[in-house]
């Protein structure tokens, strides 16, 4: 399992998750009635990046992974939550064990998070990074993955609530963005590798006078 996240201010993981529930999710509920999607049993969970060790289903996907190491991901400078959400999803579905360490990737992904600690959900981002043991096995095979996005949108309930009460978002400026796409996986000696569909709902903060930032990965997908 991934190592435990840092806890600024000495707050425990449980307390930080509670703060997220009372802050970020409260905003999303007020905007979109999203609590039903995030907490109700039976909803499909957000899919984390698939990690295999030399075992992927053959695919003819046109977006095959690149054959050379990639640099660590850097967040785009945009004020559009959907543009940012799509970039963040593609990044969360990507990794390259040939180019950097697991620790370096986790640090880079945390760099996408909002600087407002009361909203940043580091745990949800850490969960998409393979465990140290699995990363070591993947690195031995030169495994790498590329996330590609098909589309991104505001969930229907979010849009309806925002239309009903446009001013509700002005406290934290947090948007729900659902993104769908694919994750293509390859390793040394492979050609086409494999591809799997991915869908996730992200919380994205876009304050008027600063670029968007990631709040966290929602535990369930909001259509």
Short mmCIF file of N, CA and C in Angstrom, two decimals, residues 9-186:
data_model
loop_
_atom_site.label_atom_id
_atom_site.label_comp_id
_atom_site.label_asym_id
_atom_site.label_seq_id
_atom_site.Cartn_x
_atom_site.Cartn_y
_atom_site.Cartn_z
N UNK A 9 0.51 20.52 10.14
CA UNK A 9 -0.20 20.99 11.32
C UNK A 9 -0.48 19.89 12.32
N UNK A 10 0.01 18.66 12.06
CA UNK A 10 -0.17 17.59 13.02
C UNK A 10 -1.53 16.93 12.95
N UNK A 11 -2.37 17.29 11.98
CA UNK A 11 -3.68 16.70 11.89
C UNK A 11 -3.56 15.25 11.44
N UNK A 12 -4.37 14.37 12.05
CA UNK A 12 -4.34 12.97 11.68
C UNK A 12 -5.04 12.77 10.36
N UNK A 13 -4.77 11.61 9.66
CA UNK A 13 -5.47 11.35 8.40
C UNK A 13 -6.97 11.37 8.57
N UNK A 14 -7.47 10.81 9.68
CA UNK A 14 -8.91 10.77 9.91
C UNK A 14 -9.46 12.19 10.03
N UNK A 15 -8.75 13.03 10.77
CA UNK A 15 -9.22 14.41 10.94
C UNK A 15 -9.20 15.16 9.61
N UNK A 16 -8.14 14.93 8.79
CA UNK A 16 -8.07 15.62 7.51
C UNK A 16 -9.18 15.18 6.59
N UNK A 17 -9.54 13.89 6.64
CA UNK A 17 -10.66 13.43 5.82
C UNK A 17 -11.97 14.04 6.31
N UNK A 18 -12.07 14.22 7.63
CA UNK A 18 -13.28 14.85 8.17
C UNK A 18 -13.36 16.30 7.73
N UNK A 19 -12.22 16.99 7.72
CA UNK A 19 -12.21 18.37 7.25
C UNK A 19 -12.63 18.45 5.79
N UNK A 20 -12.16 17.47 5.01
CA UNK A 20 -12.57 17.46 3.60
C UNK A 20 -14.07 17.28 3.49
N UNK A 21 -14.60 16.39 4.33
CA UNK A 21 -16.04 16.15 4.28
C UNK A 21 -16.84 17.37 4.64
N UNK A 22 -16.37 18.14 5.60
CA UNK A 22 -17.12 19.32 6.03
C UNK A 22 -16.85 20.54 5.18
N UNK A 23 -15.76 20.51 4.43
CA UNK A 23 -15.41 21.67 3.59
C UNK A 23 -15.71 21.41 2.13
N UNK A 24 -14.86 20.61 1.47
CA UNK A 24 -15.00 20.38 0.04
C UNK A 24 -16.34 19.73 -0.29
N UNK A 25 -16.65 18.62 0.35
CA UNK A 25 -17.87 17.92 0.00
C UNK A 25 -19.11 18.74 0.36
N UNK A 26 -19.01 19.55 1.41
CA UNK A 26 -20.13 20.42 1.76
C UNK A 26 -20.40 21.41 0.64
N UNK A 27 -19.33 21.91 0.04
CA UNK A 27 -19.48 22.83 -1.09
C UNK A 27 -20.12 22.12 -2.26
N UNK A 28 -19.64 20.91 -2.56
CA UNK A 28 -20.19 20.17 -3.69
C UNK A 28 -21.65 19.81 -3.47
N UNK A 29 -21.99 19.45 -2.24
CA UNK A 29 -23.38 19.13 -1.94
C UNK A 29 -24.25 20.35 -2.13
N UNK A 30 -23.79 21.49 -1.64
CA UNK A 30 -24.56 22.72 -1.77
C UNK A 30 -24.75 23.10 -3.23
N UNK A 31 -23.74 22.81 -4.04
CA UNK A 31 -23.82 23.19 -5.45
C UNK A 31 -24.61 22.20 -6.28
N UNK A 32 -24.46 20.92 -6.00
CA UNK A 32 -24.95 19.95 -6.95
C UNK A 32 -25.73 18.79 -6.37
N UNK A 33 -25.95 18.73 -5.07
CA UNK A 33 -26.57 17.55 -4.49
C UNK A 33 -25.70 16.33 -4.75
N UNK A 34 -24.38 16.53 -4.75
CA UNK A 34 -23.47 15.48 -5.17
C UNK A 34 -23.27 14.42 -4.09
N UNK A 35 -23.74 14.67 -2.89
CA UNK A 35 -23.55 13.70 -1.82
C UNK A 35 -24.14 12.35 -2.18
N UNK A 36 -25.25 12.36 -2.91
CA UNK A 36 -25.88 11.10 -3.29
C UNK A 36 -24.96 10.28 -4.17
N UNK A 37 -24.17 10.96 -5.00
CA UNK A 37 -23.26 10.25 -5.89
C UNK A 37 -22.01 9.79 -5.16
N UNK A 38 -21.58 10.57 -4.17
CA UNK A 38 -20.29 10.30 -3.53
C UNK A 38 -20.40 9.33 -2.36
N UNK A 39 -21.59 9.20 -1.77
CA UNK A 39 -21.70 8.41 -0.55
C UNK A 39 -22.66 7.25 -0.66
N UNK A 40 -23.54 7.22 -1.67
CA UNK A 40 -24.54 6.17 -1.73
C UNK A 40 -23.92 4.86 -2.16
N UNK A 41 -24.28 3.77 -1.46
CA UNK A 41 -23.79 2.45 -1.83
C UNK A 41 -24.29 2.08 -3.22
N UNK A 42 -23.46 1.36 -3.94
CA UNK A 42 -23.89 0.89 -5.25
C UNK A 42 -23.39 1.75 -6.39
N UNK A 43 -22.86 2.94 -6.09
CA UNK A 43 -22.30 3.76 -7.16
C UNK A 43 -20.97 3.20 -7.61
N UNK A 44 -20.66 3.33 -8.89
CA UNK A 44 -19.39 2.86 -9.40
C UNK A 44 -18.27 3.74 -8.87
N UNK A 45 -17.22 3.17 -8.27
CA UNK A 45 -16.12 3.98 -7.77
C UNK A 45 -15.28 4.54 -8.90
N UNK A 46 -14.59 5.65 -8.62
CA UNK A 46 -13.65 6.18 -9.60
C UNK A 46 -12.56 5.16 -9.81
N UNK A 47 -12.20 4.94 -11.06
CA UNK A 47 -11.17 3.95 -11.35
C UNK A 47 -9.79 4.57 -11.20
N UNK A 48 -8.95 3.92 -10.38
CA UNK A 48 -7.56 4.35 -10.26
C UNK A 48 -6.79 3.80 -11.44
N UNK A 49 -5.62 4.36 -11.71
CA UNK A 49 -4.82 3.85 -12.82
C UNK A 49 -4.53 2.37 -12.65
N UNK A 50 -4.68 1.61 -13.70
CA UNK A 50 -4.39 0.19 -13.65
C UNK A 50 -2.88 0.00 -13.62
N UNK A 51 -2.44 -0.98 -12.85
CA UNK A 51 -1.01 -1.29 -12.80
C UNK A 51 -0.85 -2.79 -13.00
N UNK A 52 -0.12 -3.18 -13.99
CA UNK A 52 0.11 -4.58 -14.31
C UNK A 52 1.60 -4.85 -14.30
N UNK A 53 1.95 -6.11 -14.19
CA UNK A 53 3.35 -6.49 -14.33
C UNK A 53 3.43 -7.50 -15.47
N UNK A 54 3.69 -6.94 -16.66
CA UNK A 54 3.82 -7.72 -17.88
C UNK A 54 2.56 -8.51 -18.19
N UNK A 55 1.39 -7.95 -17.87
CA UNK A 55 0.15 -8.64 -18.18
C UNK A 55 -0.92 -7.62 -18.52
N UNK A 56 -1.11 -7.39 -19.81
CA UNK A 56 -2.13 -6.45 -20.26
C UNK A 56 -2.87 -7.05 -21.44
N UNK A 57 -4.16 -6.78 -21.53
CA UNK A 57 -4.96 -7.31 -22.62
C UNK A 57 -4.58 -6.61 -23.92
N UNK A 58 -4.29 -7.36 -24.99
CA UNK A 58 -3.94 -6.73 -26.25
C UNK A 58 -5.03 -5.79 -26.72
N UNK A 59 -4.63 -4.70 -27.35
CA UNK A 59 -5.59 -3.71 -27.79
C UNK A 59 -5.09 -3.06 -29.06
N UNK A 60 -6.02 -2.55 -29.86
CA UNK A 60 -5.66 -1.83 -31.07
C UNK A 60 -5.87 -0.35 -30.88
N UNK A 61 -5.85 0.12 -29.62
CA UNK A 61 -6.05 1.54 -29.34
C UNK A 61 -5.05 2.37 -30.11
N UNK A 62 -5.53 3.47 -30.67
CA UNK A 62 -4.68 4.31 -31.50
C UNK A 62 -3.69 5.13 -30.68
N UNK A 63 -4.00 5.35 -29.39
CA UNK A 63 -3.14 6.18 -28.56
C UNK A 63 -2.20 5.31 -27.76
N UNK A 64 -1.22 4.71 -28.38
CA UNK A 64 -0.25 3.87 -27.69
C UNK A 64 0.71 4.71 -26.89
N UNK A 65 1.25 4.16 -25.78
CA UNK A 65 2.20 4.92 -24.96
C UNK A 65 3.44 5.30 -25.75
N UNK A 66 4.04 6.39 -25.35
CA UNK A 66 5.26 6.80 -25.98
C UNK A 66 6.39 5.83 -25.65
N UNK A 67 7.38 5.75 -26.52
CA UNK A 67 8.46 4.79 -26.34
C UNK A 67 9.70 5.41 -25.72
N UNK A 68 9.57 6.58 -25.15
CA UNK A 68 10.72 7.20 -24.49
C UNK A 68 10.26 7.78 -23.16
N UNK A 69 11.17 7.87 -22.18
CA UNK A 69 10.80 8.36 -20.85
C UNK A 69 10.20 9.76 -20.88
N UNK A 70 9.29 10.00 -19.94
CA UNK A 70 8.62 11.30 -19.87
C UNK A 70 9.08 12.07 -18.65
N UNK A 71 8.95 13.39 -18.74
CA UNK A 71 9.25 14.24 -17.60
C UNK A 71 8.11 14.19 -16.61
N UNK A 72 8.38 14.60 -15.39
CA UNK A 72 7.33 14.64 -14.38
C UNK A 72 6.25 15.65 -14.77
N UNK A 73 4.99 15.36 -14.44
CA UNK A 73 3.88 16.22 -14.88
C UNK A 73 3.83 17.56 -14.17
N UNK A 74 3.52 18.59 -14.93
CA UNK A 74 3.40 19.95 -14.40
C UNK A 74 1.99 20.46 -14.69
N UNK A 75 1.29 21.03 -13.71
CA UNK A 75 -0.09 21.48 -13.95
C UNK A 75 -0.16 22.62 -14.95
N UNK A 76 -1.20 22.66 -15.77
CA UNK A 76 -1.35 23.75 -16.74
C UNK A 76 -1.81 25.03 -16.05
N UNK A 77 -1.49 26.16 -16.64
CA UNK A 77 -1.95 27.44 -16.12
C UNK A 77 -3.25 27.80 -16.85
N UNK A 78 -4.35 27.43 -16.26
CA UNK A 78 -5.65 27.68 -16.87
C UNK A 78 -6.66 28.08 -15.81
N UNK A 79 -7.68 28.82 -16.24
CA UNK A 79 -8.77 29.21 -15.34
C UNK A 79 -10.04 28.46 -15.68
N UNK A 80 -9.93 27.46 -16.55
CA UNK A 80 -11.08 26.67 -16.97
C UNK A 80 -11.08 25.34 -16.22
N UNK A 81 -12.06 25.08 -15.35
CA UNK A 81 -12.05 23.84 -14.54
C UNK A 81 -12.11 22.57 -15.38
N UNK A 82 -12.80 22.60 -16.52
CA UNK A 82 -12.88 21.40 -17.34
C UNK A 82 -11.54 21.14 -18.02
N UNK A 83 -10.91 22.18 -18.53
CA UNK A 83 -9.58 22.01 -19.14
C UNK A 83 -8.60 21.47 -18.11
N UNK A 84 -8.63 22.02 -16.90
CA UNK A 84 -7.73 21.55 -15.85
C UNK A 84 -8.08 20.12 -15.45
N UNK A 85 -9.36 19.83 -15.30
CA UNK A 85 -9.77 18.49 -14.89
C UNK A 85 -9.33 17.43 -15.88
N UNK A 86 -9.43 17.73 -17.17
CA UNK A 86 -9.00 16.79 -18.20
C UNK A 86 -7.49 16.56 -18.13
N UNK A 87 -6.73 17.64 -17.93
CA UNK A 87 -5.28 17.51 -17.81
C UNK A 87 -4.90 16.71 -16.56
N UNK A 88 -5.60 16.96 -15.47
CA UNK A 88 -5.31 16.26 -14.21
C UNK A 88 -5.62 14.78 -14.34
N UNK A 89 -6.75 14.44 -14.95
CA UNK A 89 -7.12 13.03 -15.11
C UNK A 89 -6.09 12.30 -15.96
N UNK A 90 -5.68 12.89 -17.08
CA UNK A 90 -4.67 12.26 -17.93
C UNK A 90 -3.38 12.04 -17.16
N UNK A 91 -3.03 12.99 -16.30
CA UNK A 91 -1.82 12.88 -15.50
C UNK A 91 -1.94 11.77 -14.46
N UNK A 92 -3.10 11.68 -13.81
CA UNK A 92 -3.30 10.67 -12.78
C UNK A 92 -3.34 9.26 -13.37
N UNK A 93 -3.65 9.15 -14.64
CA UNK A 93 -3.67 7.85 -15.30
C UNK A 93 -2.32 7.50 -15.94
N UNK A 94 -1.32 8.35 -15.76
CA UNK A 94 -0.03 8.15 -16.41
C UNK A 94 1.09 7.93 -15.39
N UNK A 95 2.10 7.18 -15.80
CA UNK A 95 3.31 7.02 -14.99
C UNK A 95 4.40 6.46 -15.90
N UNK A 96 5.65 6.57 -15.47
CA UNK A 96 6.77 6.05 -16.25
C UNK A 96 7.88 5.63 -15.30
N UNK A 97 7.95 4.35 -15.04
CA UNK A 97 8.95 3.86 -14.09
C UNK A 97 10.37 3.99 -14.61
N UNK A 98 10.53 4.25 -15.92
CA UNK A 98 11.86 4.39 -16.52
C UNK A 98 12.45 5.77 -16.26
N UNK A 99 11.57 6.74 -15.97
CA UNK A 99 12.00 8.14 -15.97
C UNK A 99 12.18 8.73 -14.58
N UNK A 100 11.48 8.21 -13.59
CA UNK A 100 11.54 8.81 -12.25
C UNK A 100 11.12 7.78 -11.22
N UNK A 101 11.36 8.10 -9.96
CA UNK A 101 11.02 7.19 -8.88
C UNK A 101 9.57 7.38 -8.44
N UNK A 102 9.08 6.45 -7.68
CA UNK A 102 7.73 6.56 -7.14
C UNK A 102 7.59 7.80 -6.27
N UNK A 103 8.59 8.07 -5.44
CA UNK A 103 8.56 9.24 -4.57
C UNK A 103 8.50 10.53 -5.38
N UNK A 104 9.27 10.57 -6.46
CA UNK A 104 9.25 11.76 -7.31
C UNK A 104 7.89 11.96 -7.97
N UNK A 105 7.25 10.87 -8.39
CA UNK A 105 5.93 10.99 -9.00
C UNK A 105 4.91 11.47 -7.99
N UNK A 106 4.94 10.90 -6.79
CA UNK A 106 3.97 11.31 -5.77
C UNK A 106 4.15 12.79 -5.42
N UNK A 107 5.38 13.23 -5.30
CA UNK A 107 5.65 14.63 -5.01
C UNK A 107 5.12 15.53 -6.12
N UNK A 108 5.35 15.11 -7.38
CA UNK A 108 4.88 15.90 -8.52
C UNK A 108 3.35 15.99 -8.54
N UNK A 109 2.67 14.88 -8.26
CA UNK A 109 1.21 14.89 -8.26
C UNK A 109 0.67 15.79 -7.15
N UNK A 110 1.34 15.81 -6.02
CA UNK A 110 0.91 16.70 -4.94
C UNK A 110 1.06 18.16 -5.33
N UNK A 111 1.96 18.42 -6.28
CA UNK A 111 2.14 19.78 -6.76
C UNK A 111 0.94 20.30 -7.54
N UNK A 112 0.03 19.41 -7.93
CA UNK A 112 -1.19 19.81 -8.62
C UNK A 112 -2.27 20.27 -7.64
N UNK A 113 -2.08 19.95 -6.36
CA UNK A 113 -3.10 20.25 -5.36
C UNK A 113 -3.16 21.73 -5.00
N UNK A 114 -4.34 22.18 -4.62
CA UNK A 114 -4.50 23.54 -4.13
C UNK A 114 -3.60 23.79 -2.93
N UNK A 115 -3.12 25.01 -2.80
CA UNK A 115 -2.27 25.37 -1.66
C UNK A 115 -3.10 25.62 -0.41
N UNK A 116 -4.42 25.60 -0.53
CA UNK A 116 -5.30 25.80 0.62
C UNK A 116 -5.48 24.47 1.34
N UNK A 117 -4.77 24.32 2.45
CA UNK A 117 -4.73 23.04 3.15
C UNK A 117 -6.10 22.55 3.60
N UNK A 118 -7.02 23.47 3.87
CA UNK A 118 -8.33 23.05 4.35
C UNK A 118 -9.10 22.28 3.29
N UNK A 119 -8.70 22.44 2.01
CA UNK A 119 -9.39 21.75 0.93
C UNK A 119 -8.57 20.62 0.30
N UNK A 120 -7.26 20.73 0.29
CA UNK A 120 -6.42 19.76 -0.40
C UNK A 120 -6.55 18.36 0.20
N UNK A 121 -6.92 17.40 -0.63
CA UNK A 121 -7.06 16.01 -0.19
C UNK A 121 -5.88 15.19 -0.72
N UNK A 122 -4.77 15.22 -0.01
CA UNK A 122 -3.56 14.53 -0.44
C UNK A 122 -3.75 13.02 -0.49
N UNK A 123 -4.53 12.49 0.43
CA UNK A 123 -4.71 11.05 0.50
C UNK A 123 -5.32 10.50 -0.78
N UNK A 124 -6.31 11.20 -1.33
CA UNK A 124 -6.97 10.70 -2.53
C UNK A 124 -6.03 10.69 -3.73
N UNK A 125 -5.07 11.62 -3.75
CA UNK A 125 -4.08 11.65 -4.84
C UNK A 125 -3.02 10.57 -4.63
N UNK A 126 -2.58 10.40 -3.38
CA UNK A 126 -1.57 9.37 -3.09
C UNK A 126 -2.06 7.98 -3.47
N UNK A 127 -3.37 7.76 -3.38
CA UNK A 127 -3.91 6.43 -3.64
C UNK A 127 -3.76 5.98 -5.08
N UNK A 128 -3.57 6.92 -6.00
CA UNK A 128 -3.44 6.52 -7.40
C UNK A 128 -2.01 6.09 -7.73
N UNK A 129 -1.07 6.30 -6.82
CA UNK A 129 0.33 5.91 -7.05
C UNK A 129 0.52 4.46 -6.59
N UNK A 130 1.10 3.60 -7.43
CA UNK A 130 1.33 2.21 -7.03
C UNK A 130 2.16 2.11 -5.76
N UNK A 131 1.96 1.04 -5.01
CA UNK A 131 2.70 0.82 -3.78
C UNK A 131 4.19 0.67 -4.07
N UNK A 132 5.05 0.87 -3.06
CA UNK A 132 6.50 0.73 -3.28
C UNK A 132 6.89 -0.63 -3.83
N UNK A 133 6.28 -1.71 -3.32
CA UNK A 133 6.61 -3.06 -3.79
C UNK A 133 6.22 -3.23 -5.26
N UNK A 134 5.00 -2.80 -5.60
CA UNK A 134 4.53 -2.93 -6.97
C UNK A 134 5.34 -2.05 -7.92
N UNK A 135 5.67 -0.84 -7.46
CA UNK A 135 6.46 0.06 -8.30
C UNK A 135 7.82 -0.58 -8.63
N UNK A 136 8.43 -1.24 -7.66
CA UNK A 136 9.72 -1.89 -7.88
C UNK A 136 9.60 -2.96 -8.95
N UNK A 137 8.53 -3.76 -8.90
CA UNK A 137 8.32 -4.80 -9.89
C UNK A 137 8.08 -4.19 -11.28
N UNK A 138 7.30 -3.14 -11.31
CA UNK A 138 7.01 -2.47 -12.57
C UNK A 138 8.28 -1.85 -13.17
N UNK A 139 9.10 -1.26 -12.31
CA UNK A 139 10.33 -0.62 -12.78
C UNK A 139 11.29 -1.65 -13.37
N UNK A 140 11.29 -2.85 -12.82
CA UNK A 140 12.15 -3.90 -13.35
C UNK A 140 11.78 -4.26 -14.79
N UNK A 141 10.52 -4.03 -15.14
CA UNK A 141 10.05 -4.31 -16.49
C UNK A 141 9.95 -3.07 -17.35
N UNK A 142 10.39 -1.92 -16.82
CA UNK A 142 10.31 -0.68 -17.58
C UNK A 142 8.87 -0.30 -17.93
N UNK A 143 7.95 -0.59 -17.03
CA UNK A 143 6.53 -0.37 -17.32
C UNK A 143 6.18 1.12 -17.31
N UNK A 144 5.31 1.52 -18.22
CA UNK A 144 4.88 2.92 -18.30
C UNK A 144 3.46 2.96 -18.85
N UNK A 145 2.76 4.02 -18.53
CA UNK A 145 1.36 4.16 -18.95
C UNK A 145 1.09 5.59 -19.38
N UNK A 146 0.18 5.73 -20.32
CA UNK A 146 -0.22 7.04 -20.81
C UNK A 146 -1.73 7.18 -20.71
N UNK A 147 -2.19 8.23 -20.07
CA UNK A 147 -3.61 8.51 -20.00
C UNK A 147 -4.04 9.43 -21.13
N UNK A 148 -5.12 9.07 -21.81
CA UNK A 148 -5.68 9.93 -22.86
C UNK A 148 -7.13 10.21 -22.52
N UNK A 149 -7.57 11.43 -22.79
CA UNK A 149 -8.92 11.86 -22.41
C UNK A 149 -9.83 11.92 -23.63
N UNK A 150 -11.02 11.38 -23.48
CA UNK A 150 -12.03 11.47 -24.52
C UNK A 150 -12.91 12.71 -24.34
N UNK A 151 -13.32 12.94 -23.09
CA UNK A 151 -14.16 14.12 -22.81
C UNK A 151 -14.18 14.42 -21.32
N UNK A 152 -14.58 15.66 -21.01
CA UNK A 152 -14.75 16.08 -19.62
C UNK A 152 -15.96 16.98 -19.54
N UNK A 153 -16.68 16.91 -18.41
CA UNK A 153 -17.89 17.73 -18.27
C UNK A 153 -18.24 17.92 -16.81
N UNK A 154 -19.08 18.92 -16.53
CA UNK A 154 -19.65 19.06 -15.20
C UNK A 154 -20.76 18.03 -15.06
N UNK A 155 -20.84 17.31 -13.94
CA UNK A 155 -21.96 16.39 -13.74
C UNK A 155 -23.30 17.13 -13.85
N UNK A 156 -24.32 16.43 -14.33
CA UNK A 156 -25.63 17.06 -14.55
C UNK A 156 -26.16 17.74 -13.29
N UNK A 157 -26.04 17.06 -12.16
CA UNK A 157 -26.58 17.64 -10.92
C UNK A 157 -25.82 18.90 -10.53
N UNK A 158 -24.53 18.92 -10.79
CA UNK A 158 -23.72 20.10 -10.51
C UNK A 158 -24.20 21.28 -11.36
N UNK A 159 -24.42 21.03 -12.64
CA UNK A 159 -24.87 22.08 -13.54
C UNK A 159 -26.23 22.63 -13.13
N UNK A 160 -27.14 21.74 -12.78
CA UNK A 160 -28.48 22.18 -12.38
C UNK A 160 -28.43 23.04 -11.12
N UNK A 161 -27.63 22.61 -10.14
CA UNK A 161 -27.54 23.36 -8.90
C UNK A 161 -26.87 24.71 -9.11
N UNK A 162 -25.85 24.73 -9.97
CA UNK A 162 -25.16 25.98 -10.24
C UNK A 162 -26.09 26.98 -10.94
N UNK A 163 -26.94 26.48 -11.82
CA UNK A 163 -27.90 27.34 -12.49
C UNK A 163 -28.95 27.86 -11.52
N UNK A 164 -29.30 27.03 -10.55
CA UNK A 164 -30.32 27.42 -9.58
C UNK A 164 -29.79 28.43 -8.57
N UNK A 165 -28.49 28.34 -8.25
CA UNK A 165 -27.91 29.24 -7.25
C UNK A 165 -26.46 29.55 -7.64
N UNK A 166 -26.24 30.42 -8.62
CA UNK A 166 -24.89 30.73 -9.11
C UNK A 166 -23.96 31.25 -8.02
N UNK A 167 -24.50 31.92 -7.02
CA UNK A 167 -23.64 32.49 -5.99
C UNK A 167 -23.11 31.49 -5.00
N UNK A 168 -23.64 30.27 -5.02
CA UNK A 168 -23.23 29.29 -4.01
C UNK A 168 -21.77 28.88 -4.15
N UNK A 169 -21.21 29.07 -5.33
CA UNK A 169 -19.85 28.60 -5.55
C UNK A 169 -18.79 29.59 -5.08
N UNK A 170 -19.20 30.78 -4.73
CA UNK A 170 -18.23 31.86 -4.50
C UNK A 170 -17.49 31.77 -3.16
N UNK A 171 -17.76 30.79 -2.35
CA UNK A 171 -17.00 30.64 -1.11
C UNK A 171 -15.66 29.95 -1.37
N UNK A 172 -15.68 28.81 -2.05
CA UNK A 172 -14.45 28.05 -2.27
C UNK A 172 -14.11 27.88 -3.74
N UNK A 173 -15.04 28.20 -4.63
CA UNK A 173 -14.82 28.06 -6.07
C UNK A 173 -14.35 26.66 -6.44
N UNK A 174 -15.04 25.66 -5.91
CA UNK A 174 -14.71 24.27 -6.19
C UNK A 174 -15.76 23.69 -7.13
N UNK A 175 -15.28 23.09 -8.21
CA UNK A 175 -16.12 22.52 -9.24
C UNK A 175 -15.95 21.01 -9.29
N UNK A 176 -17.03 20.30 -9.58
CA UNK A 176 -16.94 18.87 -9.86
C UNK A 176 -16.78 18.69 -11.36
N UNK A 177 -15.80 17.87 -11.75
CA UNK A 177 -15.54 17.61 -13.17
C UNK A 177 -15.39 16.11 -13.37
N UNK A 178 -16.20 15.54 -14.23
CA UNK A 178 -16.11 14.12 -14.55
C UNK A 178 -15.40 13.95 -15.89
N UNK A 179 -14.40 13.08 -15.91
CA UNK A 179 -13.56 12.89 -17.09
C UNK A 179 -13.54 11.41 -17.46
N UNK A 180 -13.64 11.13 -18.76
CA UNK A 180 -13.54 9.75 -19.24
C UNK A 180 -12.44 9.67 -20.29
N UNK A 181 -11.83 8.50 -20.38
CA UNK A 181 -10.76 8.31 -21.35
C UNK A 181 -10.20 6.91 -21.27
N UNK A 182 -8.91 6.76 -21.59
CA UNK A 182 -8.27 5.46 -21.57
C UNK A 182 -6.88 5.56 -20.97
N UNK A 183 -6.41 4.43 -20.46
CA UNK A 183 -5.05 4.31 -19.98
C UNK A 183 -4.36 3.21 -20.78
N UNK A 184 -3.33 3.57 -21.51
CA UNK A 184 -2.57 2.62 -22.32
C UNK A 184 -1.30 2.24 -21.58
N UNK A 185 -1.00 0.96 -21.53
CA UNK A 185 0.11 0.45 -20.73
C UNK A 185 1.08 -0.34 -21.61
N UNK A 186 2.37 -0.18 -21.36
CA UNK A 186 3.39 -0.93 -22.11
C UNK A 186 4.58 -1.17 -21.19
#
